[in-house]
Short mmCIF file of C-alpha atoms and ligand atoms in Angstrom, two decimals:
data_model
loop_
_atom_site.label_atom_id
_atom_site.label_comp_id
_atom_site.label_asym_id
_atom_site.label_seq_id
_atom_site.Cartn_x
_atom_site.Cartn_y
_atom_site.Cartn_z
CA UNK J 1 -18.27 22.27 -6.61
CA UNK J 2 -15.93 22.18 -3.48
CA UNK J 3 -17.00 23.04 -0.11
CA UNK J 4 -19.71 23.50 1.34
CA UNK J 5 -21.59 21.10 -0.95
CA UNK J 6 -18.74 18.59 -1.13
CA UNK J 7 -18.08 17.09 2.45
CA UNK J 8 -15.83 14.07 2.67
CA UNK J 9 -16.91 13.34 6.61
CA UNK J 10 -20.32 12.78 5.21
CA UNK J 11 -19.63 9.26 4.82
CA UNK J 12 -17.59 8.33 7.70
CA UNK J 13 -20.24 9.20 10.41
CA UNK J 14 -20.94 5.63 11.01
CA UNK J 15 -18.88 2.16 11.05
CA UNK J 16 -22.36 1.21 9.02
CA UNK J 17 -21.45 3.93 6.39
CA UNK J 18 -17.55 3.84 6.31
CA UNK J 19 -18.08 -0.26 6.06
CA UNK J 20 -20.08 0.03 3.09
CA UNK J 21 -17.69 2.25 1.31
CA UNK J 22 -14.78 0.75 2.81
CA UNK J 23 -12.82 -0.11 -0.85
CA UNK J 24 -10.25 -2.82 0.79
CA UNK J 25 -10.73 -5.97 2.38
CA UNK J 26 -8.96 -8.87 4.00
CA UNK J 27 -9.56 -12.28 3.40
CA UNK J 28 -7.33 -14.96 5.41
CA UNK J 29 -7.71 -17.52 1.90
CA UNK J 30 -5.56 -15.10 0.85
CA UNK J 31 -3.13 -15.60 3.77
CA UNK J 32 0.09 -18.04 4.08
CA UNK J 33 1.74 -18.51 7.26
CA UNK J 34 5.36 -19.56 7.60
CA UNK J 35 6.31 -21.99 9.52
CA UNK J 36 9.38 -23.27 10.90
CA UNK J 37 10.15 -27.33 10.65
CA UNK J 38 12.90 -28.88 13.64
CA UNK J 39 13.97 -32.36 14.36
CA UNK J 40 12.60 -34.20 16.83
CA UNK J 41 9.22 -35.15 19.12
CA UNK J 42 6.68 -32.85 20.83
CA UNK J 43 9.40 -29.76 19.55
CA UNK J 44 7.84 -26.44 20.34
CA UNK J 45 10.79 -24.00 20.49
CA UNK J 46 9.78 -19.76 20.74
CA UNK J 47 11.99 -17.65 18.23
CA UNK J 48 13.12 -15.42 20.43
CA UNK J 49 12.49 -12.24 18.57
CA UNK J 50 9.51 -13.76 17.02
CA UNK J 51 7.51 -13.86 19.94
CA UNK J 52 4.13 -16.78 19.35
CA UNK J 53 6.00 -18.45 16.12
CA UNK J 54 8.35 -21.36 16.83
CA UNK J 55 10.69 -23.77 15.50
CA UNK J 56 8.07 -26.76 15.82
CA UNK J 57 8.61 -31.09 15.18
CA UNK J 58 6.83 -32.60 12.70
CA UNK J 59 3.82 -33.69 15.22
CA UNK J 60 3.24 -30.38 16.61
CA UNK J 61 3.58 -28.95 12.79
CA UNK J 62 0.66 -31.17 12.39
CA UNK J 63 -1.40 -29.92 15.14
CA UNK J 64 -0.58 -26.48 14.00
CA UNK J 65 -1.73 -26.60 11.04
CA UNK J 66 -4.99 -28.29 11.89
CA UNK J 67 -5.30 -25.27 13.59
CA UNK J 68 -4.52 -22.76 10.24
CA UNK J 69 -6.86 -24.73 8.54
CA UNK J 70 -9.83 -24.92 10.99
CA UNK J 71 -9.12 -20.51 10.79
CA UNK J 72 -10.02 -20.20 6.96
CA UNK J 73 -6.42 -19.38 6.31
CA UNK J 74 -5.17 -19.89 2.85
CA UNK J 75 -1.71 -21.82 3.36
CA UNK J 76 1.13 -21.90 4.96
CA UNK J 77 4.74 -22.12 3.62
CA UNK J 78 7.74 -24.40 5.01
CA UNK J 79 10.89 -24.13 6.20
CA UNK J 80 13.23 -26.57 7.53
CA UNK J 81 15.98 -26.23 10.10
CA UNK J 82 18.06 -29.55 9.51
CA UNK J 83 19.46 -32.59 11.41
CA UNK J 84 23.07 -30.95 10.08
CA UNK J 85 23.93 -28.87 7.58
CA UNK J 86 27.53 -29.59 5.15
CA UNK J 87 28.50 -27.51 1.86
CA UNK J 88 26.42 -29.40 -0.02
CA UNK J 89 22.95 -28.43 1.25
CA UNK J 90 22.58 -32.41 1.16
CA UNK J 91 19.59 -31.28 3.73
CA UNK J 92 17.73 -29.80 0.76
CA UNK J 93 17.27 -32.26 -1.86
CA UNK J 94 16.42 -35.09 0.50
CA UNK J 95 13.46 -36.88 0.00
CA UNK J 96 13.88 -37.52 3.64
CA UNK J 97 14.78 -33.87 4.48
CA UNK J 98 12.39 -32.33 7.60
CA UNK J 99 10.57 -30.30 5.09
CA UNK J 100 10.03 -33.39 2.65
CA UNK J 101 8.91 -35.34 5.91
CA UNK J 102 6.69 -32.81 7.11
CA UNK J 103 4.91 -31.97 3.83
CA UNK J 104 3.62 -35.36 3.99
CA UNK J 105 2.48 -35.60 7.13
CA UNK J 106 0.48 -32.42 6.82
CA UNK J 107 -1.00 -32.92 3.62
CA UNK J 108 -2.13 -36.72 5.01
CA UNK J 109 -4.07 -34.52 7.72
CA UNK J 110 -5.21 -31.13 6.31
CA UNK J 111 -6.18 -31.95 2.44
CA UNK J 112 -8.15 -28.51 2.23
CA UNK J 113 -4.68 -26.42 3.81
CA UNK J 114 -2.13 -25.15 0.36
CA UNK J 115 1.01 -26.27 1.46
CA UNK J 116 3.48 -24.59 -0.20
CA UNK J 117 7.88 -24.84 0.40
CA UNK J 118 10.72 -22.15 0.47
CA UNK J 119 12.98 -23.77 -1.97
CA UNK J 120 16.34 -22.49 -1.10
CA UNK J 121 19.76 -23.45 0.43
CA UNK J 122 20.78 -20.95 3.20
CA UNK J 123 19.20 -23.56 5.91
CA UNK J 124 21.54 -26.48 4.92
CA UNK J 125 24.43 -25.36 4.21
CA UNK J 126 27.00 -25.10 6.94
CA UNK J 127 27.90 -21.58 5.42
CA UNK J 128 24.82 -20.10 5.81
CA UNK J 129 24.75 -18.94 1.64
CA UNK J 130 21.85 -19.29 -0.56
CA UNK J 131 23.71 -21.87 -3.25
CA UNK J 132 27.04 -23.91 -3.88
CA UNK J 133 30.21 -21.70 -3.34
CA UNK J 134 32.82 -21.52 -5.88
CA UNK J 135 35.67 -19.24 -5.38
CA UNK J 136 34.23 -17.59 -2.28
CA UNK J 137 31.18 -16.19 -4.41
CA UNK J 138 27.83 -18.24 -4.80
CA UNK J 139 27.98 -20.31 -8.62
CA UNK J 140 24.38 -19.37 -10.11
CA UNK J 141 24.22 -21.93 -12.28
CA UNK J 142 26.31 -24.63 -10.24
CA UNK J 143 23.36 -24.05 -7.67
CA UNK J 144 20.32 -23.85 -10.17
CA UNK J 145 21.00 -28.18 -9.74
CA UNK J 146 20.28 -27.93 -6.20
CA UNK J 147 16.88 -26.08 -6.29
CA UNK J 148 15.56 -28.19 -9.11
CA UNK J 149 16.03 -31.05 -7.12
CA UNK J 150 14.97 -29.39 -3.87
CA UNK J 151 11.48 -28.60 -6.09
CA UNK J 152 11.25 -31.74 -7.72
CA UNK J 153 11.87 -33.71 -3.91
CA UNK J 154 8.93 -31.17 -2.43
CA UNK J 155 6.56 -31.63 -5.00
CA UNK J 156 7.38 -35.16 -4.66
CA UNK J 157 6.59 -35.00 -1.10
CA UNK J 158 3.06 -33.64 -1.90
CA UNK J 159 3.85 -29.69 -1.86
CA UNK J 160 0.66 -27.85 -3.19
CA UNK J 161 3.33 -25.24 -4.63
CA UNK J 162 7.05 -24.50 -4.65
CA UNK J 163 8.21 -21.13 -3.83
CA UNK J 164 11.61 -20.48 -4.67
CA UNK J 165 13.68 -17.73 -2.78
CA UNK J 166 17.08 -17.92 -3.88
CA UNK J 167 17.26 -15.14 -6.28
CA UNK J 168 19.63 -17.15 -8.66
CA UNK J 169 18.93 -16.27 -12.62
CA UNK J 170 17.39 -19.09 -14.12
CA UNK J 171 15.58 -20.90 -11.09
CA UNK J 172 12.57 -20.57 -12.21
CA UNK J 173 13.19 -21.96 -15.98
CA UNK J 174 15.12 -24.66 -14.23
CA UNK J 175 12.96 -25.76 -11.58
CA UNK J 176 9.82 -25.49 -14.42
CA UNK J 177 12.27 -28.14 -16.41
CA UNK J 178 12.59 -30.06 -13.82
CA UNK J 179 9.12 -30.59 -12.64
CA UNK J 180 7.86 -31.08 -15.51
CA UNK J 181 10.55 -33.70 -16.69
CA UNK J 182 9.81 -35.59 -13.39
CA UNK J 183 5.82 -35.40 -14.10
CA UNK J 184 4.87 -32.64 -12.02
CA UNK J 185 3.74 -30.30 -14.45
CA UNK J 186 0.54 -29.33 -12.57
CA UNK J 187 2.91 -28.30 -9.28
CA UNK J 188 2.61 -24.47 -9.57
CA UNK J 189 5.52 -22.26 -9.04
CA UNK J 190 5.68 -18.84 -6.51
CA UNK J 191 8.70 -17.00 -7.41
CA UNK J 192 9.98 -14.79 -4.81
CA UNK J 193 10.68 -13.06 -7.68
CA UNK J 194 11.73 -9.32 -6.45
CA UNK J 195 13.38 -10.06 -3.02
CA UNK J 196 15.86 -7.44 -1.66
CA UNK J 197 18.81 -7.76 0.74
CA UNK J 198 16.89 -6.36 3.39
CA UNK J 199 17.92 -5.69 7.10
CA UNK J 200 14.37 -7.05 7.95
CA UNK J 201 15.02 -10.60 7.39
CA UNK J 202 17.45 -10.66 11.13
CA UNK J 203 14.77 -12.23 12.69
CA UNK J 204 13.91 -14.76 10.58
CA UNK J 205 17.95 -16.21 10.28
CA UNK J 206 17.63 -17.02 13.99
CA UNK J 207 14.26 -18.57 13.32
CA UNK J 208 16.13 -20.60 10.70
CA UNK J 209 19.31 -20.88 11.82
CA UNK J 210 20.55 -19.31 7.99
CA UNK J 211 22.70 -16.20 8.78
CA UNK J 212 25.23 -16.04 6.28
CA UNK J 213 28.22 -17.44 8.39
CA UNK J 214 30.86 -14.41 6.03
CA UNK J 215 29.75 -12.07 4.03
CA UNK J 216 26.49 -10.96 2.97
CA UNK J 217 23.61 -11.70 0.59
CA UNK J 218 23.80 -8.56 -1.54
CA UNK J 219 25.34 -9.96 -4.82
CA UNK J 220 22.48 -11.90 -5.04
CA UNK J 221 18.96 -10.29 -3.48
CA UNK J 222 18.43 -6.80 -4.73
CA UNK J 223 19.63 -3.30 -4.35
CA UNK J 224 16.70 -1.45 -2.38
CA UNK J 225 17.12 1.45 -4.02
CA UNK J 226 16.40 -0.17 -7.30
CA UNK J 227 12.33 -0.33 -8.85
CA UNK J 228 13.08 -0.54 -12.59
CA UNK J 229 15.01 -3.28 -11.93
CA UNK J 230 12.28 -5.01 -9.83
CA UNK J 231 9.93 -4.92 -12.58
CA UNK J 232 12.42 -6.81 -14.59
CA UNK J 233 13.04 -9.96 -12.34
CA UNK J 234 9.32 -9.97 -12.35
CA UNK J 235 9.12 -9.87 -15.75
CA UNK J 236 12.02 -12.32 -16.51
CA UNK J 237 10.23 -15.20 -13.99
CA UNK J 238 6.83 -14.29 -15.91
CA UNK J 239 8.78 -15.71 -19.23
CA UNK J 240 10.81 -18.09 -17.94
CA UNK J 241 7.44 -19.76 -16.59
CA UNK J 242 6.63 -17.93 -12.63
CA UNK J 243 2.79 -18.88 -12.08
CA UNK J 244 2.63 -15.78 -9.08
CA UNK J 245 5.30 -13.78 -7.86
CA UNK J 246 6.33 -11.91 -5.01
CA UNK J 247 8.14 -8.67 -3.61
CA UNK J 248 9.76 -9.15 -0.68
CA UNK J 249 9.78 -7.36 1.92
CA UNK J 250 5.76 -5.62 1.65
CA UNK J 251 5.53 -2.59 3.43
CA UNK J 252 8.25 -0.82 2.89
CA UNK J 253 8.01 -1.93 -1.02
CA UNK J 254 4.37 -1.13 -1.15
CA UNK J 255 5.30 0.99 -4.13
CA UNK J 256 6.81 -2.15 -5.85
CA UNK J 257 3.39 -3.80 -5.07
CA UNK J 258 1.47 -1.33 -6.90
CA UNK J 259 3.70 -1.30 -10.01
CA UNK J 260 3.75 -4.58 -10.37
CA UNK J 261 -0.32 -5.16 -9.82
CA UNK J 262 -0.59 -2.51 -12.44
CA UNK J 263 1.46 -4.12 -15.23
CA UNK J 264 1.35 -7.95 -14.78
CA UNK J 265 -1.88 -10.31 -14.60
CA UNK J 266 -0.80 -13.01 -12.30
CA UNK J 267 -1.18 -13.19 -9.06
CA UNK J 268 1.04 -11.28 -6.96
CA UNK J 269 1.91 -12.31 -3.31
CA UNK J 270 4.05 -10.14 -0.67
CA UNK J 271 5.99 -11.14 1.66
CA UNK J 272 5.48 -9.52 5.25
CA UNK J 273 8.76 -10.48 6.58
CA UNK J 274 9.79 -11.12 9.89
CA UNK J 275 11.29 -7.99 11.09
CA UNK J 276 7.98 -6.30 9.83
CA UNK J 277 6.10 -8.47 12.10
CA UNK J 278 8.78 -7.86 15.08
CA UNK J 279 8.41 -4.15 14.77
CA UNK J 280 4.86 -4.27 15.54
CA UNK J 281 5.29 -6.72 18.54
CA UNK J 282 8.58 -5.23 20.24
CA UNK J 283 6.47 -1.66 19.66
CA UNK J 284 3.02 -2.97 21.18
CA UNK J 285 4.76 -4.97 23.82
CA UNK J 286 6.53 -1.32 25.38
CA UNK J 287 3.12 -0.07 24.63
CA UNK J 288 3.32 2.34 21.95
CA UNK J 289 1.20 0.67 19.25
CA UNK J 290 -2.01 -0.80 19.62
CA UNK J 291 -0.87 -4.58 18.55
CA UNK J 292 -4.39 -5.29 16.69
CA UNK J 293 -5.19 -1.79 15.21
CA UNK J 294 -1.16 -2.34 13.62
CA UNK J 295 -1.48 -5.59 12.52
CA UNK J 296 -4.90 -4.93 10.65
CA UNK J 297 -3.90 -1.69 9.18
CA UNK J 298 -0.34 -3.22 7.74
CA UNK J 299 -2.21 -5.98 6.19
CA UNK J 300 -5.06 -3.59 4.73
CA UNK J 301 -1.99 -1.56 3.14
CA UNK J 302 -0.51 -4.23 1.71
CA UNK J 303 -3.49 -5.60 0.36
CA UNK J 304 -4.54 -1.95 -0.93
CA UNK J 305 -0.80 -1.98 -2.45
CA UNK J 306 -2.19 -4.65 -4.90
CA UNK J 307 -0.98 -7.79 -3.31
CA UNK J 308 -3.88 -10.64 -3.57
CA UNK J 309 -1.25 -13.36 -1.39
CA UNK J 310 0.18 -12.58 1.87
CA UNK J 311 2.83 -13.69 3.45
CA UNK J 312 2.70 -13.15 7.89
CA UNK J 313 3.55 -14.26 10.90
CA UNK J 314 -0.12 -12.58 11.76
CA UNK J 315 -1.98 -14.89 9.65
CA UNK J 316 -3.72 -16.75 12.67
CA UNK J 317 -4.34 -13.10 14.71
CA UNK J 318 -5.23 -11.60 11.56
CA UNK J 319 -8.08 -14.72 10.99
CA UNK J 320 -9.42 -14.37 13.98
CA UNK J 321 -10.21 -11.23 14.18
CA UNK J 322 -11.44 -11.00 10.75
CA UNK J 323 -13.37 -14.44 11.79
C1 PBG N 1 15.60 -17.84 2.52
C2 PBG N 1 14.60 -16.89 3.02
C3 PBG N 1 14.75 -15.76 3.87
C4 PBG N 1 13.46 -15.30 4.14
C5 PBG N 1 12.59 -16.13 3.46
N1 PBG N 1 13.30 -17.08 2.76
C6 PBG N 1 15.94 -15.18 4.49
C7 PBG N 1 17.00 -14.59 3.70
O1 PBG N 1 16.93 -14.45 2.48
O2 PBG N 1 18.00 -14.25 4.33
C8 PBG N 1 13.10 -14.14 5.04
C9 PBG N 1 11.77 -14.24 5.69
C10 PBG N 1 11.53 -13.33 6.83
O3 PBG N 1 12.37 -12.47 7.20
O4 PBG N 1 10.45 -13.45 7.43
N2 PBG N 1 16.47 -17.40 1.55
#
C-alpha cells in the first residue's frame, strides 16, 4: 500500500498536527548546567569562547542559580577554578576548596536545585593532568585516593550527587567505598563513564583553567574510534556501583547514546560539551545558523539519541524557550 494512499505530509500540515505526533520532547528537569566556581567577591568573568557562561564567585554563583532554579531546570554541576593549584591537587579534597564552599552556599539557598560536582583533578593541579603523576604518566590507582576524598569532601559539603570525570579504572568502586564508609551511602553517583579525548573540550580548559600543561589526555579518556569499548566502561561502572552514566561528548556520539539506552536500565546522561555549544554560537554569531532553531534541534537529537540527562551550556536558553 505505498503511494497514493500512503502520504507522509498528511500529518505535518499543521504545527497542531506535527505537535501531536511529535515523538520527542524536552524537558529542562532533565537539564544540568555547568557552572564555573572563582575566588573572590561580586566575580563575573566571560569565558571568552564561551560567550554568556562565566567563571563566577561564590555570591554571584548564588544568584545564578536562583535563577536555574526559578527556570524549572533540573541541576547544575560544579566546577572549581582554585586559589592555586600544586601537584597534589590539595585544591580538590578540601573541605574548604571553592567547590566545597560553594556547594553549601547554594544548597542553603536553592533546596529544590540538584547540585551535583565534577570530581576530578585537572583544575588543581599545577600540571594540568587528571590524577597524581608518577613517572611522567598519571598513577590510576595512586589517584583513585584523591577522588574518593574529593567525593567524600563534596558530599560532605551537601552535593545532591557526585559526578566523577576522571576516567581512572576503579573510581567508581572507590569513591562508592568511600561514601559509604564515611555515611553517605544515599549520595548517588554520575559516572562520566564513556568520555573520549575529544578536541571539543578546548573551550572548556580555558573556562577552567585545566589544559594539560605536556602532553595529552589520551592514555586515559577514550579512543573515538572505539564503541565496543564504550559499552564496556559503561558496563564496568554499572558493576562496580555507577547509579547513571554518561557519554561524553553527545552529538557526535549520538550513536553511543542509542546503544547504550538500548542495553542498560539506568539513567543515562550526555554531556553537550563546550565546543558543541561554541560551534553553534561562533556559527549564529557570523550568521549562518539560526542560534535558537540549533540549539533546540541539538538538544531534541540528543534526547531522541536516548539520553534522559543533559548536560549544556544552553540549559537556561533552552528553558526559556521551552517555558
Ligand atoms: C574534567 C572535565 C573536562 C570536561 C568536563 N570535565 C575537561 C577535560 O576532560 O579535559 C569538559 C567539558 C566541556 O568541554 O564542556 N576532566
Amino acid at each position: 500500500m505505498a503511494f497514493p494512499v500512503n502520504r507522509m505530509r498528511r500529518l505535518r500540515a499543521t504545527e497542531s498536527l506535527r505537535r501531536m505526533v511529535r515523538e520527542t520532547s524536552l524537558d529542562p528537569a532533565g537539564f544540568i548546567l555547568p557552572l564555573f566556581a572563582c575566588p573572590g567577591e561580586g566575580v563575573k568573568r566571560e569565558i571568552g569562547a564561551m560567550p554568556g557562561n562565566y567563571q563566577m564567585s561564590i555570591d554571584m554563583l548564588v544568584a545564578e542559580c536562583a535563577e536555574v532554579e526559578s527556570l524549572g531546570i533540573g541541576g547544575v554541576i560544579l566546577f572549581g577554578i582554585p586559589e592555586k593549584k600544586d601537584e597534589m591537587a590539595s585544591g580538590a579534597y578540601d573541605d574548604q576548596g571553592i567547590v566545597q564552599r560553594a556547594v553549601r552556599a547554594i544548597k542553603r539557598e536553592c533546596s529544590k536545585l540538584v547540585v551535583a560536582t565534577d570530581v576530578c583533578n585537572c583544575e588543581y593541579t599545577s600540571h594540568g593532568h587528571c590524577g597524581k603523576i608518577v613517572d611522567g604518566d598519571v598513577d590510576n590507582d595512586a589517584t583513585l585516593e584523591w577522588l574518593a576524598r574529593s567525593a567524600v569532601s563534596h558530599a560532605r559539603a551537601g552535593a545532591d550527587i557526585v559526578a566523577p570525570s576522571d576516567m581512572m579504572d576503579g573510581r567508581v568502586a572507590a569513591i562508592r567505598r568511600a561514601l559509604d564508609d564515611a555515611g553517605f551511602a544515599k549520595t548517588p553517583i554520575l559516572a562520566y563513564a564513556a568520555k573520549f579525548a575529544s578536541v571539543f573540550y578546548g573551550p572548556f580548559r580555558e573556562a577552567a583553567e585545566s589544559a594539560p600543561q605536556f602532553g595529552d589526555r589520551r592514555s586515559y579518556q577514550m579512543d573515538p574510534a572505539n564503541a565496543r569499548e564504550a559499552m564496556r566502561e559503561i558496563e564496568l561502572d554499572i558493576e562496580e556501583g555507577a547509579d547513571m552514566v554518561m557519554v561524553k561528548p553527545a552529538m557526535p556520539y549520538l550513536d553511543l547514546i542509542r546503544m547504550a539506552r538500548d542495553r542498560f536500565d539506568l539513567p543515562i546522561a550526555a554531556y553537550q560539551v563546550s565546543g558543541e555549544f561554541s560551534m553553534i554560537v561562533a556559527a549564529a554569531e557570523r550568521g549562518w545558523l539560526d542560534r535558537e532553531r540549533a540549539m533546540m534541534e541539538s538538544l531534541t537529537s540528543i534526547r531522541r539519541a536516548g539520553a534522559g540527562i543533559i548536560l549544556t551550556y544552553f540549559a537556561k536558553d533552552a528553558a526559556r524557550v521551552l517555558g
